[in-house]
C-alpha positions as a Markdown table, in Angstrom:
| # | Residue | x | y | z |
|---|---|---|---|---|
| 1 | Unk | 137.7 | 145.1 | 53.0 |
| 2 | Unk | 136.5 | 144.2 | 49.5 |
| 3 | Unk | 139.0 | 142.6 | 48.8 |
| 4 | Unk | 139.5 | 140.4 | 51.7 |
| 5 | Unk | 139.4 | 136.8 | 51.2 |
| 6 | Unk | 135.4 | 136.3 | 53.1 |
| 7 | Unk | 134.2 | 139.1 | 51.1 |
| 8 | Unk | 135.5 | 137.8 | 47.4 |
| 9 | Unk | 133.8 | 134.5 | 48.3 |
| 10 | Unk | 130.4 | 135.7 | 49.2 |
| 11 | Unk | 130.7 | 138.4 | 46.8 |
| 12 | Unk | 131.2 | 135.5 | 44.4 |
| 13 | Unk | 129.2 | 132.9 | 45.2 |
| 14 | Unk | 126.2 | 135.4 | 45.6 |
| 15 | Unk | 127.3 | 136.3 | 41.6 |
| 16 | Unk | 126.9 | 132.7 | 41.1 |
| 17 | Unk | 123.6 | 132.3 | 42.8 |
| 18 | Unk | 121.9 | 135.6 | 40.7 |
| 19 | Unk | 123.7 | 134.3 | 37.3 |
| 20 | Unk | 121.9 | 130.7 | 37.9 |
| 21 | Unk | 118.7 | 132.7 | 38.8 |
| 22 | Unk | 119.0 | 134.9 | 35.6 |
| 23 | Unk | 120.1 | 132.1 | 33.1 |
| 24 | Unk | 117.0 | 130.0 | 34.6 |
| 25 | Unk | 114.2 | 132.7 | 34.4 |
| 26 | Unk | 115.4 | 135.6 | 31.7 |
| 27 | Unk | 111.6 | 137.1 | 31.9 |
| 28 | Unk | 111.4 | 137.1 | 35.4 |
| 29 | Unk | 114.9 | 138.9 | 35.8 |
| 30 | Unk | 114.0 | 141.7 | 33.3 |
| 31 | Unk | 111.1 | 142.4 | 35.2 |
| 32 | Unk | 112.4 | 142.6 | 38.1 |
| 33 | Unk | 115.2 | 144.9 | 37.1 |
| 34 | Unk | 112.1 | 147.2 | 35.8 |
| 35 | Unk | 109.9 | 147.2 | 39.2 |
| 36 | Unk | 113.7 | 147.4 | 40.9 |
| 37 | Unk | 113.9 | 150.5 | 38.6 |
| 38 | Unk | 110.7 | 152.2 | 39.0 |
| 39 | Unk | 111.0 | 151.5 | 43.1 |
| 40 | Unk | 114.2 | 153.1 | 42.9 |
| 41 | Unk | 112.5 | 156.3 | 41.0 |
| 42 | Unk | 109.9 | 156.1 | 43.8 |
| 43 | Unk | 112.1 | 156.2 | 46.5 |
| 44 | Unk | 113.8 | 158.9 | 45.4 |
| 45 | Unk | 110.4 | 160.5 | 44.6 |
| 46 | Unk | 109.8 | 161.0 | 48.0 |
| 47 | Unk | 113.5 | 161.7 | 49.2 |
| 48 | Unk | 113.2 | 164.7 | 47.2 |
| 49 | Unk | 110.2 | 165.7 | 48.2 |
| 50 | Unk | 111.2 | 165.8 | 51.6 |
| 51 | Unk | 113.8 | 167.9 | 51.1 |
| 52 | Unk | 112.1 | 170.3 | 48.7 |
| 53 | Unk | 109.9 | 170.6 | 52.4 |
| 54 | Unk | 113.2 | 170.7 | 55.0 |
| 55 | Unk | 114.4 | 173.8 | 53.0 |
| 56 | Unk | 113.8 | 177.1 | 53.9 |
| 57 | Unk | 113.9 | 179.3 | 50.6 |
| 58 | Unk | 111.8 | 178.9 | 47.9 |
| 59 | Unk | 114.5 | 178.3 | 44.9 |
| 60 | Unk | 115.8 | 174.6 | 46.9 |
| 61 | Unk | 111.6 | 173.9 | 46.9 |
| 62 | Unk | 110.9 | 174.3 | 43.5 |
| 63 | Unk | 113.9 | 172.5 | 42.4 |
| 64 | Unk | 113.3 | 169.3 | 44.8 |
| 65 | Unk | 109.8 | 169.8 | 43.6 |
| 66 | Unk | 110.6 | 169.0 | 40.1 |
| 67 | Unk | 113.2 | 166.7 | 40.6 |
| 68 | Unk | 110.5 | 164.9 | 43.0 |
| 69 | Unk | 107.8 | 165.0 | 39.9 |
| 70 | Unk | 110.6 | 163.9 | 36.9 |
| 71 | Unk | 111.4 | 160.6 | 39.8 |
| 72 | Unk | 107.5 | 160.0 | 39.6 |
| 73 | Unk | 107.2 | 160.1 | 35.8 |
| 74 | Unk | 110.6 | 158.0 | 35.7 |
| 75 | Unk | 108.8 | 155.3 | 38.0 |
| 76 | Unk | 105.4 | 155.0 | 36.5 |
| 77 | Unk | 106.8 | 155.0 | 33.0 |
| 78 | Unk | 109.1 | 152.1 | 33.9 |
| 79 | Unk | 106.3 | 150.2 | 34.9 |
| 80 | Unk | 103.6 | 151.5 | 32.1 |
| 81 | Unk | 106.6 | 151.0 | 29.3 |
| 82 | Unk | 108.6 | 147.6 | 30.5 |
| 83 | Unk | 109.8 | 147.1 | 26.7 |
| 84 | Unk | 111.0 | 150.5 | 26.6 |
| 85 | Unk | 112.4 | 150.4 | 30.4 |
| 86 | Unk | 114.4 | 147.3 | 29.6 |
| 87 | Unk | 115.9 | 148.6 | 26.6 |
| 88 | Unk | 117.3 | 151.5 | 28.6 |
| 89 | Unk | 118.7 | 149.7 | 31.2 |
| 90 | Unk | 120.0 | 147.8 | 28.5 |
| 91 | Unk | 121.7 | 150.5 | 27.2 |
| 92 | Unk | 122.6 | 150.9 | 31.0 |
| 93 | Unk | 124.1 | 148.1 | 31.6 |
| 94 | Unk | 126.2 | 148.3 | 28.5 |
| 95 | Unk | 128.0 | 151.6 | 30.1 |
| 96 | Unk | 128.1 | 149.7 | 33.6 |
| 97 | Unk | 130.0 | 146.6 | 32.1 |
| 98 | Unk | 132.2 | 148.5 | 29.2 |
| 99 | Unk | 133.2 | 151.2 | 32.1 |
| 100 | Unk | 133.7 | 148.3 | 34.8 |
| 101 | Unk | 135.6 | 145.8 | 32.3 |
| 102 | Unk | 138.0 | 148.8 | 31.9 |
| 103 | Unk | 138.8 | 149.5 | 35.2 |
| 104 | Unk | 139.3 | 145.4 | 35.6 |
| 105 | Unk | 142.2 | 145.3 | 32.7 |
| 106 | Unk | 143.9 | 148.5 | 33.7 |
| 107 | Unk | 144.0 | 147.0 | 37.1 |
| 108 | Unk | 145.6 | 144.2 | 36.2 |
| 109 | Unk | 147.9 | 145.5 | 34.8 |
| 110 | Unk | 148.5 | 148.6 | 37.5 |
| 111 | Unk | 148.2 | 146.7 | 40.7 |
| 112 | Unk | 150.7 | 144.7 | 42.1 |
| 113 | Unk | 149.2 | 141.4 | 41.9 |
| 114 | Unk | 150.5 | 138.1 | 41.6 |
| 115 | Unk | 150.0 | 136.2 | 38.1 |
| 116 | Unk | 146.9 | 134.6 | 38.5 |
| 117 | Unk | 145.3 | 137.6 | 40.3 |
| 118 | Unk | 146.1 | 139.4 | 37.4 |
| 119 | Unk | 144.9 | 136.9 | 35.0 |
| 120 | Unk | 141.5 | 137.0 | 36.8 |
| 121 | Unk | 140.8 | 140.6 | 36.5 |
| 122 | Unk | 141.9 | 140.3 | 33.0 |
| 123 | Unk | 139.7 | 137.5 | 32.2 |
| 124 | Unk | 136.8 | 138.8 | 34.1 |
| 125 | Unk | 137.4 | 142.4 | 32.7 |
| 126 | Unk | 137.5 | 141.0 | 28.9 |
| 127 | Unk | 134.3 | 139.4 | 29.4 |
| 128 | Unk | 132.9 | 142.5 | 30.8 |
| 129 | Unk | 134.0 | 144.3 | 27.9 |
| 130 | Unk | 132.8 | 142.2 | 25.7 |
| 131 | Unk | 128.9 | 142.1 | 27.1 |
| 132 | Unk | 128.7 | 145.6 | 27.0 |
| 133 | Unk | 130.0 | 145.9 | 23.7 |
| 134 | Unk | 127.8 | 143.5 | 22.4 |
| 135 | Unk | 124.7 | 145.3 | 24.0 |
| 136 | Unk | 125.7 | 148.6 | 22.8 |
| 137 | Unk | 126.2 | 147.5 | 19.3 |
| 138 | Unk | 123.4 | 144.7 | 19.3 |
| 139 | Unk | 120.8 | 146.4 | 21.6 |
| 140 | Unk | 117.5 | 144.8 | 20.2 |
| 141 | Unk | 118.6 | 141.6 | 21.1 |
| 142 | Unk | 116.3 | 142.1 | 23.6 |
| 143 | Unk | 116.2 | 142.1 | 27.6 |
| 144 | Unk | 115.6 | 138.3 | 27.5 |
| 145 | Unk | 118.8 | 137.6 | 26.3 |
| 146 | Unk | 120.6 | 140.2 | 28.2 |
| 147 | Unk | 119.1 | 138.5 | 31.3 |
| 148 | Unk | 120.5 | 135.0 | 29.8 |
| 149 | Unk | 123.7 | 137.0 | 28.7 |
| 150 | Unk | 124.1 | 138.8 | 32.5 |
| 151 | Unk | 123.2 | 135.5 | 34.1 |
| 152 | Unk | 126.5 | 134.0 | 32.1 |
| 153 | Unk | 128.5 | 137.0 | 33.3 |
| 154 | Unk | 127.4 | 136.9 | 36.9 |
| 155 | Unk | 128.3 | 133.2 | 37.0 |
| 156 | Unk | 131.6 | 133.8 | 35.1 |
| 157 | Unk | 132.7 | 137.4 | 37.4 |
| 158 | Unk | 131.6 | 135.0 | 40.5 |
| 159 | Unk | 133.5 | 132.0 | 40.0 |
| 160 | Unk | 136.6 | 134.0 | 39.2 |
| 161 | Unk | 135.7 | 136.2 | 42.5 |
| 162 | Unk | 135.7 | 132.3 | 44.6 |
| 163 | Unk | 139.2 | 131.5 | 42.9 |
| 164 | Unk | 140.8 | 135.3 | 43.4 |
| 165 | Unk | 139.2 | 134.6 | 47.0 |
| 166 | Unk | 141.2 | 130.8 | 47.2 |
| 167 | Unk | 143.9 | 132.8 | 46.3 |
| 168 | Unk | 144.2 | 135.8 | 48.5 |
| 169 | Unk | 143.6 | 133.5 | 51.3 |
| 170 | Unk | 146.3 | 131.1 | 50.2 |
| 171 | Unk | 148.9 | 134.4 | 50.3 |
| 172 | Unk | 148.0 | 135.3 | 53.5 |
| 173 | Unk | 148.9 | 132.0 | 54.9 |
| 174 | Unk | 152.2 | 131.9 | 53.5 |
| 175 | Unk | 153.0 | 135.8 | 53.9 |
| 176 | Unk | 155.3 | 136.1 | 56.5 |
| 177 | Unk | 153.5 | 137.6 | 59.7 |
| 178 | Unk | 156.0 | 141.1 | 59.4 |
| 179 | Unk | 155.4 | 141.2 | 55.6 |
């Protein structure tokens, strides 16, 4: 399903749309991947303290319990912290886009793509690997530009995502039906 031709395009142009957002307002991205952060520890905050409640021995309790407390402190640190919450999911979003970029290259070269497919994944993977390498190795260069950096990724990673989707759709149409 993801990689239908409908999906890749609005998977794309959605990748588009956030990168335009993120070049255009860095400040306003960072923060919002905080708050998205600490809502996200919240969340889960209360998810485990339900089930610390729905169990019926006292060892699941405590350890929902804590787990419920450490998503609290996560949360309100985030949002006490910002500085040091963005430089984390800095950090973050280096692993996301080394680990991602991998798996992009080896699959272009493991998959049974045609040519331009597989320079997609390779081109979109490099660049992938590239950003998190650069944030891993140059973290302080703040969550501004890593907004203005993820913006340029996002728009990259979405146009190729539109093309791969011109693509798969072009196969399809001249696939025989019993192929």
């Amino acid at each position: 399903m993801l990689s239908s031709p409908n999906a890749l395009l609005w998977r794309g142009l959605l990748a588009v749309v956030i990168g335009i957002v993120s070049v255009s307002w860095p400040g306003i991205t960072i923060g919002a991947f905080v708050v998205l952060f600490a809502v996200y520890a919240f969340v889960y905050a209360v998810m485990d303290g339900v089930r610390a409640f729905s169990s019926d021995r006292v060892g699941p309790v405590l350890g929902w319990l804590l787990l419920a407390v450490l998503s609290v402190v996560a949360g309100v640190s985030a949002l006490a912290w910002p500085g040091i919450t963005a430089l984390v999911l800095t950090l973050w979003v280096a692993a996301w886009a080394l680990s991602t970029g991998a798996t992009e290259v080896a699959l272009a070269f493991l998959r049974g793509e045609t040519a331009g497919e597989r320079a997609l994944f390779l081109l979109t993977g490099l660049v992938s690997v590239a950003l998190g390498f650069v944030l891993f190795v140059r973290p302080d260069i703040g969550a501004v530009s890593l907004a203005t950096v993820f913006g340029l990724f996002s728009i990259v990673h979405g146009i190729s995502a539109v093309f791969a989707s011109s693509e798969v759709r072009r196969r399809h149409r001249t696939q025989p039906l019993g192929a």
